[in-house]
């Protein structure tokens, strides 16, 4: 019997989560196209690039090359402070069209989240679905118990946690993050430098589950956790899904670089109206996000760009329909200036959800092949790719694509 | 003694031409930065990508790798129906700042074009600087004489013709284009399917000079001429410099493809106020240009894009400061639609001029290394890269960059 | 008993028509806000401007001032070559949300169009619902019969025809348009300079019904028809509803004029994906529309604007969600140039439908008050306001608003 | 002998100041067009709107109607912490083209500022041109002395101070602002709630000079000063010149209101690279500016707009070429949403400078006609028009234009 793969989502009722879950159920039933998944794409063997269709003999299927798990093999569960079913949260989030959601009502109305862990209990009156243990370590035990029970009941070989929790506030690194002993003591003492995501990441590794950090929060990047992944031989990856504006930014940056057009300034502003936007209206959380969005550009270009500004605005009229506006000032021949302005009317969760599914499939491949620690070959999925020794953070989007296709083509041989 | 390299420009007083010539003289004197030339860039050996600066040990200089001719080694001359000096035309074109132009006044005031060939004599009253022979073959003899005399006087090893003539009207291919004998007969008979650019291209090859087709006009792509290049063992390349809007288009198309975002429609409109715009206000010439701008997208994506519209508008208020506006409709997960709009306020000649200089250097390298016929490794410079057997026309900008860097890194070893 | 008002729509199943009809039924049931109707607004008596709400004592209700007919008093019917019910066409047009349409299913499923007149019978296989008489005059008799029967059955005092037929091709004015006798002869002879809209307009006046020309087509502006309106003492108005791009254009033009900023050039491009767009993809029809969109600007500004370009593109991916992009070049102090770019993502039918309802109410007011011929006080609704002696075509949007409010405030006293 | 009019500029070497002064000298010599001045425009008597040219008999010249002072009658002087001549500052500010500046070199090289007053001495090492008195009252005496001496030497009838000082930080109103006695005590005690602009405004009134508040700073609006203007019978006006983004905003807001399109959200962001931008990078100063830019919209529309966001960013690559980007979300019929995006590439000083000249002429007219206190008929020039009893702050741009034209047409009769 084929073994199944488990996905445990932190923040199961959020916009990205419910879109990914409903989307996955729709995919299983063949009710939406699977051609937005990278893992369902092909690779042109000559150019080593991802292409949508298998038109000529010179391409290979990504899923076949890596013998990826089937979409049917996924089982999903998760945590949320909200008690709604996935069906209800999908409707409330208002991202996927209602008639599509209703096609998988039976599957999703039964999906209700486990009680969630949160360092600050009682964020809002509606949010009562919380783990209520006396310290963070006991909460972690509870999370581990959830994972193990989920694995057993569903006969899962591999389980992957995906962090889709709203962005948490920036934390400076301290001693307690530097090694496992200090970190475990800190868990027992409810230390103020511990956030929700660290507790989940620690629990995942302790339960033998992989961890995908899709948010900008500090979690798996602290040595206490990344070393644990190496010791436990478990793959981890992150961080901060490169969905929209930053995706275009690092693609265009490469284009300017290849044409020797110098970037004098880059101004990026965002309008967000969903819960993510509301969270980022808090300056402490915003700081975490802006840091994550700002770093790559200068590294890709190879010189400092002083006038790189990233703004994020909570703007309710638009809901999940995120909008990005960028202005780029470039200098060309004879010192002449030019400008490029980009307006991206995107749908955040629609961009993110298929990436979550792709990441779980690729991480499952890594787990099956005994890869562990950071997985920099998945850099194209992240704004801030985490790594061990070799720093891949200066790679452009196309160099990251190549990193992925090289692995797949080599893995395929 | 170091041998010099000759550049002969068709349309020497145009906006791109005068910018390239004045810019080259400024470069020779060190008065502007040379960091907008690809040929002065570096290649990151790990990623095989073009980078601006030599920051680490892992890069090689492009110019050094290929032992490119020095900027000081260039000698320039050309043809134009206008009698102005390059100094005057640079001022009239108004692209480079006046104080910069004045720094190379001595060098450029002496540069006056040869009499130009044109199938339609007397386009305008001011334009009296024309070759006045009784048939196209005799005109070609005159052009060959110009080239040979230029080579001798300046002790040039290699000479390259660069076509910067305004876009000519679209011509359907006929028998006379199919082989050299018929073509030479047609030259003698002033055949209506012969345009200016074909006469120059034929003359270049007869005089042993390389030919760079930087416009969208049909010239070197006709078999009569491309076969001649192979017989005479002379490199040719083209066509239609990929300066602004199409450059961004083929970069972004790759990005969408790699992320499996499907393009439903792409609307591109252009505002041009310079002589190029005026030429394109003529529907026959516009047709040539639009064909050249439209083809690549579907090939890169691997599927047909029905709603791909390319408009070009002659709009005098903006002069050489071309403006492009693009709207892209993409479809993502669950069939949801998103939009991207790009507004590029560019300076056409500022983008084109350094590409002309790069192309001459790379073509000189090809000539020195006995490469002949089409040079598809220079595809990243063209909207419509010409080729022999292997069709590279579906390559994205980044795949084209790789084609170039592979040649350079291999050439360097 | 309160007498009712009839609306007869030419092109009853089109996007604007079905939106207006479904919207009107929703308004009657109080299921949508009526605050997008100008006729439901207020006028600030000090500033003589339209304002949304009655917050202070200094405003008057427009509907009360003019004693406008109630929304409940409307009865709707129309012609279309398509046999669908309004319910079906509203769903197919996909403009109003399905759940809203379903709220007036009972009312709209019963509404089926009369057979339509068309000079070219059989445009498409689906369109079989056509008047099949031997000449245009007989067809007109049929239309008049429809109107009279509709009036009788519903006990209507006034009836108004609204032309929402797709844009027809441009026709040059000929003798047959100059007086009624020649025109009636031409009707009998199926003359080639007669279009559908003229036949409907003539029929309306003969049946004692008012006529609102909401399209750019030539109809009521021909002397044969406008004179008939004066003779029959019937109000007519038009033409071409000023819904989106032109509305913003004539508002901004006034702002630039008041600040003495000179317009050097104005480039307008449109993307349309609905049936209107498809019709305009035909160059003959496009010509009619572009003429209508281009004229006002120079008149408002008081000087010629050479570089005023208006493009319309049929671009299917967007459906009814029309998009306009404008670039404006202005010159200010010391001859310095500036640019303004406007991107309007609008919904054509959503903008047009409430204007149709407003126009019918205002025209009914005119009819009740024995106003006849052109109604220039309704200029703010039209791109190309028609008039008799006094030419109001150079009025800006704000001057047009004032024309309306002056009538209302004076009418109110 | 014709009496001359004096202009004293606070911040004489700033970008707007030097543009206004150089521009005025160029106007005197007829070297630039005067058609960007409202005061050189005409009024259409039928529509009571400002028009550029006198084409028909139905217009009146604004300058003639009010018998405005001639441009030749102006004499200019001012204060600045910087010692440069106006010629030098104009070149350094880089706004007007160098060849134009050179045409009035003789006139402007001699113009050097008086020592300036600043509550914080020694902002920067270069800025040494400061009044060095022991308290604010003594500094005021010094300013009054400057004004009186200037008036005498040049035989001036009226003098107007124009505040073009960089935006100062927001000050909450306190007791010391409430009446003249407390304010004068505070001046003597160097009170912390007094800013530079208050000291200048007080001094102007004491010296019998009018005061134009062109910045967003709190100055003439405090009762101590506005009452003094009434007592001394001197006209004052302000505040914050409505140059670019807000100008378009209040024009468009009126258009949406007249068409009953509801504004759901309005997001405005600005890129500024000049000294003004640098000043606003200080959050305390930014606060003053944002307050000034945010208020009008809800008042014009007549309802609260929760999602009205105004961002200002210091972005050096652009210099004085300010850029504004606005996104507007509107709701129309059936609750459907639409979006409008506006990108204004403006030149701040080019927009502001002619308004400064207009304001001085209109204020001189007021003074000659014994008007005093706030001048709300000049509202169209200000983001935040100041007033006494009647609150004109909810007027749209077009209502403000009408306020001006009514005064002029009535004054003309």
PDB file of C-alpha atoms in Angstrom, chain C residues 215-379:
ATOM      1  CA  UNK C 215     -24.416  55.518 -28.219  1.00  0.00           C
ATOM      2  CA  UNK C 216     -22.073  57.459 -30.531  1.00  0.00           C
ATOM      3  CA  UNK C 217     -24.132  56.584 -33.571  1.00  0.00           C
ATOM      4  CA  UNK C 218     -25.570  59.267 -35.894  1.00  0.00           C
ATOM      5  CA  UNK C 219     -29.318  59.317 -35.367  1.00  0.00           C
ATOM      6  CA  UNK C 220     -31.223  62.209 -33.775  1.00  0.00           C
ATOM      7  CA  UNK C 221     -28.616  64.717 -34.894  1.00  0.00           C
ATOM      8  CA  UNK C 222     -29.758  64.619 -38.523  1.00  0.00           C
ATOM      9  CA  UNK C 223     -32.053  67.563 -39.329  1.00  0.00           C
ATOM     10  CA  UNK C 224     -34.842  65.304 -40.587  1.00  0.00           C
ATOM     11  CA  UNK C 225     -35.168  63.872 -37.092  1.00  0.00           C
ATOM     12  CA  UNK C 226     -34.267  66.835 -34.879  1.00  0.00           C
ATOM     13  CA  UNK C 227     -36.752  69.024 -36.762  1.00  0.00           C
ATOM     14  CA  UNK C 228     -39.400  66.362 -36.341  1.00  0.00           C
ATOM     15  CA  UNK C 229     -38.817  66.458 -32.568  1.00  0.00           C
ATOM     16  CA  UNK C 230     -39.439  70.184 -32.577  1.00  0.00           C
ATOM     17  CA  UNK C 231     -42.556  69.822 -34.675  1.00  0.00           C
ATOM     18  CA  UNK C 232     -43.940  67.018 -32.574  1.00  0.00           C
ATOM     19  CA  UNK C 233     -42.853  68.832 -29.385  1.00  0.00           C
ATOM     20  CA  UNK C 234     -40.932  65.852 -28.046  1.00  0.00           C
ATOM     21  CA  UNK C 235     -37.676  65.996 -26.085  1.00  0.00           C
ATOM     22  CA  UNK C 236     -34.582  64.224 -27.401  1.00  0.00           C
ATOM     23  CA  UNK C 237     -31.049  64.083 -25.999  1.00  0.00           C
ATOM     24  CA  UNK C 238     -27.619  62.617 -26.649  1.00  0.00           C
ATOM     25  CA  UNK C 239     -25.182  61.451 -27.626  1.00  0.00           C
ATOM     26  CA  UNK C 240     -22.760  58.843 -26.335  1.00  0.00           C
ATOM     27  CA  UNK C 241     -22.885  58.351 -22.583  1.00  0.00           C
ATOM     28  CA  UNK C 242     -19.860  59.891 -20.893  1.00  0.00           C
ATOM     29  CA  UNK C 243     -19.149  56.981 -18.618  1.00  0.00           C
ATOM     30  CA  UNK C 244     -15.471  56.585 -17.802  1.00  0.00           C
ATOM     31  CA  UNK C 245     -12.354  57.794 -19.574  1.00  0.00           C
ATOM     32  CA  UNK C 246     -13.916  60.848 -21.208  1.00  0.00           C
ATOM     33  CA  UNK C 247     -15.623  61.755 -17.948  1.00  0.00           C
ATOM     34  CA  UNK C 248     -12.243  61.911 -16.188  1.00  0.00           C
ATOM     35  CA  UNK C 249     -10.704  63.672 -19.181  1.00  0.00           C
ATOM     36  CA  UNK C 250     -13.100  66.585 -19.189  1.00  0.00           C
ATOM     37  CA  UNK C 251     -12.886  66.895 -15.416  1.00  0.00           C
ATOM     38  CA  UNK C 252      -9.093  67.015 -15.460  1.00  0.00           C
ATOM     39  CA  UNK C 253      -8.979  69.296 -18.488  1.00  0.00           C
ATOM     40  CA  UNK C 254     -10.898  71.893 -16.524  1.00  0.00           C
ATOM     41  CA  UNK C 255      -8.476  71.544 -13.616  1.00  0.00           C
ATOM     42  CA  UNK C 256      -5.456  72.099 -15.872  1.00  0.00           C
ATOM     43  CA  UNK C 257      -7.147  75.059 -17.513  1.00  0.00           C
ATOM     44  CA  UNK C 258      -7.978  76.713 -14.207  1.00  0.00           C
ATOM     45  CA  UNK C 259      -4.357  76.366 -13.128  1.00  0.00           C
ATOM     46  CA  UNK C 260      -3.028  77.561 -16.479  1.00  0.00           C
ATOM     47  CA  UNK C 261      -1.155  74.322 -17.147  1.00  0.00           C
ATOM     48  CA  UNK C 262      -0.916  73.876 -20.904  1.00  0.00           C
ATOM     49  CA  UNK C 263      -1.731  70.482 -22.416  1.00  0.00           C
ATOM     50  CA  UNK C 264       0.929  69.525 -24.978  1.00  0.00           C
ATOM     51  CA  UNK C 265      -0.366  66.072 -25.684  1.00  0.00           C
ATOM     52  CA  UNK C 266      -2.936  63.593 -24.452  1.00  0.00           C
ATOM     53  CA  UNK C 267      -2.720  59.926 -25.284  1.00  0.00           C
ATOM     54  CA  UNK C 268      -5.697  57.727 -24.418  1.00  0.00           C
ATOM     55  CA  UNK C 269      -5.887  54.016 -24.916  1.00  0.00           C
ATOM     56  CA  UNK C 270      -8.692  51.619 -23.990  1.00  0.00           C
ATOM     57  CA  UNK C 271      -8.992  47.907 -23.469  1.00  0.00           C
ATOM     58  CA  UNK C 272     -12.471  46.477 -23.955  1.00  0.00           C
ATOM     59  CA  UNK C 273     -13.433  42.842 -23.873  1.00  0.00           C
ATOM     60  CA  UNK C 274     -17.212  42.911 -24.132  1.00  0.00           C
ATOM     61  CA  UNK C 275     -19.567  42.962 -27.150  1.00  0.00           C
ATOM     62  CA  UNK C 276     -19.018  46.693 -27.406  1.00  0.00           C
ATOM     63  CA  UNK C 277     -15.295  46.045 -27.813  1.00  0.00           C
ATOM     64  CA  UNK C 278     -15.935  43.390 -30.421  1.00  0.00           C
ATOM     65  CA  UNK C 279     -18.108  45.792 -32.384  1.00  0.00           C
ATOM     66  CA  UNK C 280     -15.406  48.431 -32.216  1.00  0.00           C
ATOM     67  CA  UNK C 281     -12.816  46.007 -33.529  1.00  0.00           C
ATOM     68  CA  UNK C 282     -14.547  46.753 -36.843  1.00  0.00           C
ATOM     69  CA  UNK C 283     -12.698  49.864 -38.134  1.00  0.00           C
ATOM     70  CA  UNK C 284     -15.868  51.453 -39.512  1.00  0.00           C
ATOM     71  CA  UNK C 285     -17.579  51.368 -36.134  1.00  0.00           C
ATOM     72  CA  UNK C 286     -14.380  52.381 -34.337  1.00  0.00           C
ATOM     73  CA  UNK C 287     -14.239  55.513 -36.425  1.00  0.00           C
ATOM     74  CA  UNK C 288     -17.647  56.598 -35.098  1.00  0.00           C
ATOM     75  CA  UNK C 289     -16.550  56.078 -31.517  1.00  0.00           C
ATOM     76  CA  UNK C 290     -13.137  57.742 -31.790  1.00  0.00           C
ATOM     77  CA  UNK C 291     -14.687  60.817 -33.397  1.00  0.00           C
ATOM     78  CA  UNK C 292     -17.071  61.043 -30.473  1.00  0.00           C
ATOM     79  CA  UNK C 293     -14.298  60.721 -27.885  1.00  0.00           C
ATOM     80  CA  UNK C 294     -11.855  63.159 -29.475  1.00  0.00           C
ATOM     81  CA  UNK C 295     -13.707  66.360 -30.025  1.00  0.00           C
ATOM     82  CA  UNK C 296     -14.320  67.939 -26.654  1.00  0.00           C
ATOM     83  CA  UNK C 297     -10.776  68.419 -25.394  1.00  0.00           C
ATOM     84  CA  UNK C 298      -9.565  71.225 -27.651  1.00  0.00           C
ATOM     85  CA  UNK C 299     -12.875  73.033 -27.280  1.00  0.00           C
ATOM     86  CA  UNK C 300     -12.665  72.970 -23.504  1.00  0.00           C
ATOM     87  CA  UNK C 301      -9.077  74.116 -23.444  1.00  0.00           C
ATOM     88  CA  UNK C 302      -9.567  76.865 -26.008  1.00  0.00           C
ATOM     89  CA  UNK C 303      -6.598  75.905 -28.186  1.00  0.00           C
ATOM     90  CA  UNK C 304      -5.707  73.097 -30.554  1.00  0.00           C
ATOM     91  CA  UNK C 305      -4.059  70.024 -29.096  1.00  0.00           C
ATOM     92  CA  UNK C 306      -2.253  68.382 -31.991  1.00  0.00           C
ATOM     93  CA  UNK C 307      -1.082  65.339 -30.123  1.00  0.00           C
ATOM     94  CA  UNK C 308      -4.451  64.107 -28.939  1.00  0.00           C
ATOM     95  CA  UNK C 309      -4.601  60.399 -29.696  1.00  0.00           C
ATOM     96  CA  UNK C 310      -7.484  58.074 -28.807  1.00  0.00           C
ATOM     97  CA  UNK C 311      -7.032  54.336 -29.261  1.00  0.00           C
ATOM     98  CA  UNK C 312      -9.604  51.605 -28.616  1.00  0.00           C
ATOM     99  CA  UNK C 313      -8.556  47.963 -28.487  1.00  0.00           C
ATOM    100  CA  UNK C 314     -10.626  44.824 -28.430  1.00  0.00           C
ATOM    101  CA  UNK C 315      -8.960  42.780 -25.699  1.00  0.00           C
ATOM    102  CA  UNK C 316     -11.017  39.749 -24.634  1.00  0.00           C
ATOM    103  CA  UNK C 317      -9.335  38.782 -21.338  1.00  0.00           C
ATOM    104  CA  UNK C 318     -11.033  41.586 -19.445  1.00  0.00           C
ATOM    105  CA  UNK C 319     -14.704  41.165 -20.400  1.00  0.00           C
ATOM    106  CA  UNK C 320     -16.840  44.093 -19.325  1.00  0.00           C
ATOM    107  CA  UNK C 321     -14.061  45.351 -17.058  1.00  0.00           C
ATOM    108  CA  UNK C 322     -12.910  48.086 -19.371  1.00  0.00           C
ATOM    109  CA  UNK C 323      -9.513  49.601 -18.756  1.00  0.00           C
ATOM    110  CA  UNK C 324      -8.343  53.038 -19.761  1.00  0.00           C
ATOM    111  CA  UNK C 325      -4.806  54.352 -19.698  1.00  0.00           C
ATOM    112  CA  UNK C 326      -4.093  58.014 -20.320  1.00  0.00           C
ATOM    113  CA  UNK C 327      -0.866  59.908 -20.546  1.00  0.00           C
ATOM    114  CA  UNK C 328      -0.990  63.683 -20.383  1.00  0.00           C
ATOM    115  CA  UNK C 329       1.958  65.947 -21.139  1.00  0.00           C
ATOM    116  CA  UNK C 330       1.631  69.403 -19.655  1.00  0.00           C
ATOM    117  CA  UNK C 331       3.870  72.441 -19.752  1.00  0.00           C
ATOM    118  CA  UNK C 332       4.276  74.741 -16.806  1.00  0.00           C
ATOM    119  CA  UNK C 333       6.311  77.729 -15.672  1.00  0.00           C
ATOM    120  CA  UNK C 334       9.556  78.403 -17.548  1.00  0.00           C
ATOM    121  CA  UNK C 335       8.466  75.937 -20.228  1.00  0.00           C
ATOM    122  CA  UNK C 336       9.120  72.914 -18.019  1.00  0.00           C
ATOM    123  CA  UNK C 337       7.328  69.664 -18.881  1.00  0.00           C
ATOM    124  CA  UNK C 338       5.418  67.358 -16.563  1.00  0.00           C
ATOM    125  CA  UNK C 339       3.498  64.142 -17.061  1.00  0.00           C
ATOM    126  CA  UNK C 340       0.360  62.627 -15.600  1.00  0.00           C
ATOM    127  CA  UNK C 341      -0.669  59.044 -16.188  1.00  0.00           C
ATOM    128  CA  UNK C 342      -4.080  57.696 -15.286  1.00  0.00           C
ATOM    129  CA  UNK C 343      -5.130  54.089 -15.193  1.00  0.00           C
ATOM    130  CA  UNK C 344      -8.856  53.579 -14.805  1.00  0.00           C
ATOM    131  CA  UNK C 345      -9.998  50.029 -14.114  1.00  0.00           C
ATOM    132  CA  UNK C 346     -13.665  50.550 -14.587  1.00  0.00           C
ATOM    133  CA  UNK C 347     -16.776  48.533 -15.245  1.00  0.00           C
ATOM    134  CA  UNK C 348     -18.444  50.039 -18.220  1.00  0.00           C
ATOM    135  CA  UNK C 349     -21.984  48.881 -17.602  1.00  0.00           C
ATOM    136  CA  UNK C 350     -21.820  49.693 -13.912  1.00  0.00           C
ATOM    137  CA  UNK C 351     -20.954  53.273 -14.822  1.00  0.00           C
ATOM    138  CA  UNK C 352     -23.521  53.510 -17.611  1.00  0.00           C
ATOM    139  CA  UNK C 353     -26.595  51.841 -16.103  1.00  0.00           C
ATOM    140  CA  UNK C 354     -27.430  54.450 -13.427  1.00  0.00           C
ATOM    141  CA  UNK C 355     -26.967  57.200 -16.012  1.00  0.00           C
ATOM    142  CA  UNK C 356     -29.602  55.549 -18.177  1.00  0.00           C
ATOM    143  CA  UNK C 357     -32.047  55.551 -15.261  1.00  0.00           C
ATOM    144  CA  UNK C 358     -31.224  59.180 -14.434  1.00  0.00           C
ATOM    145  CA  UNK C 359     -31.709  60.228 -18.049  1.00  0.00           C
ATOM    146  CA  UNK C 360     -35.121  58.620 -18.314  1.00  0.00           C
ATOM    147  CA  UNK C 361     -36.265  60.420 -15.169  1.00  0.00           C
ATOM    148  CA  UNK C 362     -34.949  63.786 -16.336  1.00  0.00           C
ATOM    149  CA  UNK C 363     -36.433  63.321 -19.821  1.00  0.00           C
ATOM    150  CA  UNK C 364     -39.773  62.420 -18.269  1.00  0.00           C
ATOM    151  CA  UNK C 365     -39.559  65.661 -16.287  1.00  0.00           C
ATOM    152  CA  UNK C 366     -38.863  67.542 -19.527  1.00  0.00           C
ATOM    153  CA  UNK C 367     -41.818  65.890 -21.244  1.00  0.00           C
ATOM    154  CA  UNK C 368     -44.162  66.669 -18.375  1.00  0.00           C
ATOM    155  CA  UNK C 369     -43.054  70.288 -18.559  1.00  0.00           C
ATOM    156  CA  UNK C 370     -43.500  70.531 -22.296  1.00  0.00           C
ATOM    157  CA  UNK C 371     -39.826  70.880 -23.075  1.00  0.00           C
ATOM    158  CA  UNK C 372     -38.956  69.598 -26.525  1.00  0.00           C
ATOM    159  CA  UNK C 373     -36.071  69.231 -28.979  1.00  0.00           C
ATOM    160  CA  UNK C 374     -32.495  68.875 -27.679  1.00  0.00           C
ATOM    161  CA  UNK C 375     -31.989  69.084 -23.919  1.00  0.00           C
ATOM    162  CA  UNK C 376     -28.523  70.589 -23.439  1.00  0.00           C
ATOM    163  CA  UNK C 377     -29.008  70.840 -19.656  1.00  0.00           C
ATOM    164  CA  UNK C 378     -28.289  67.082 -19.706  1.00  0.00           C
ATOM    165  CA  UNK C 379     -24.839  67.651 -21.257  1.00  0.00           C
TER     166      UNK C 379
END
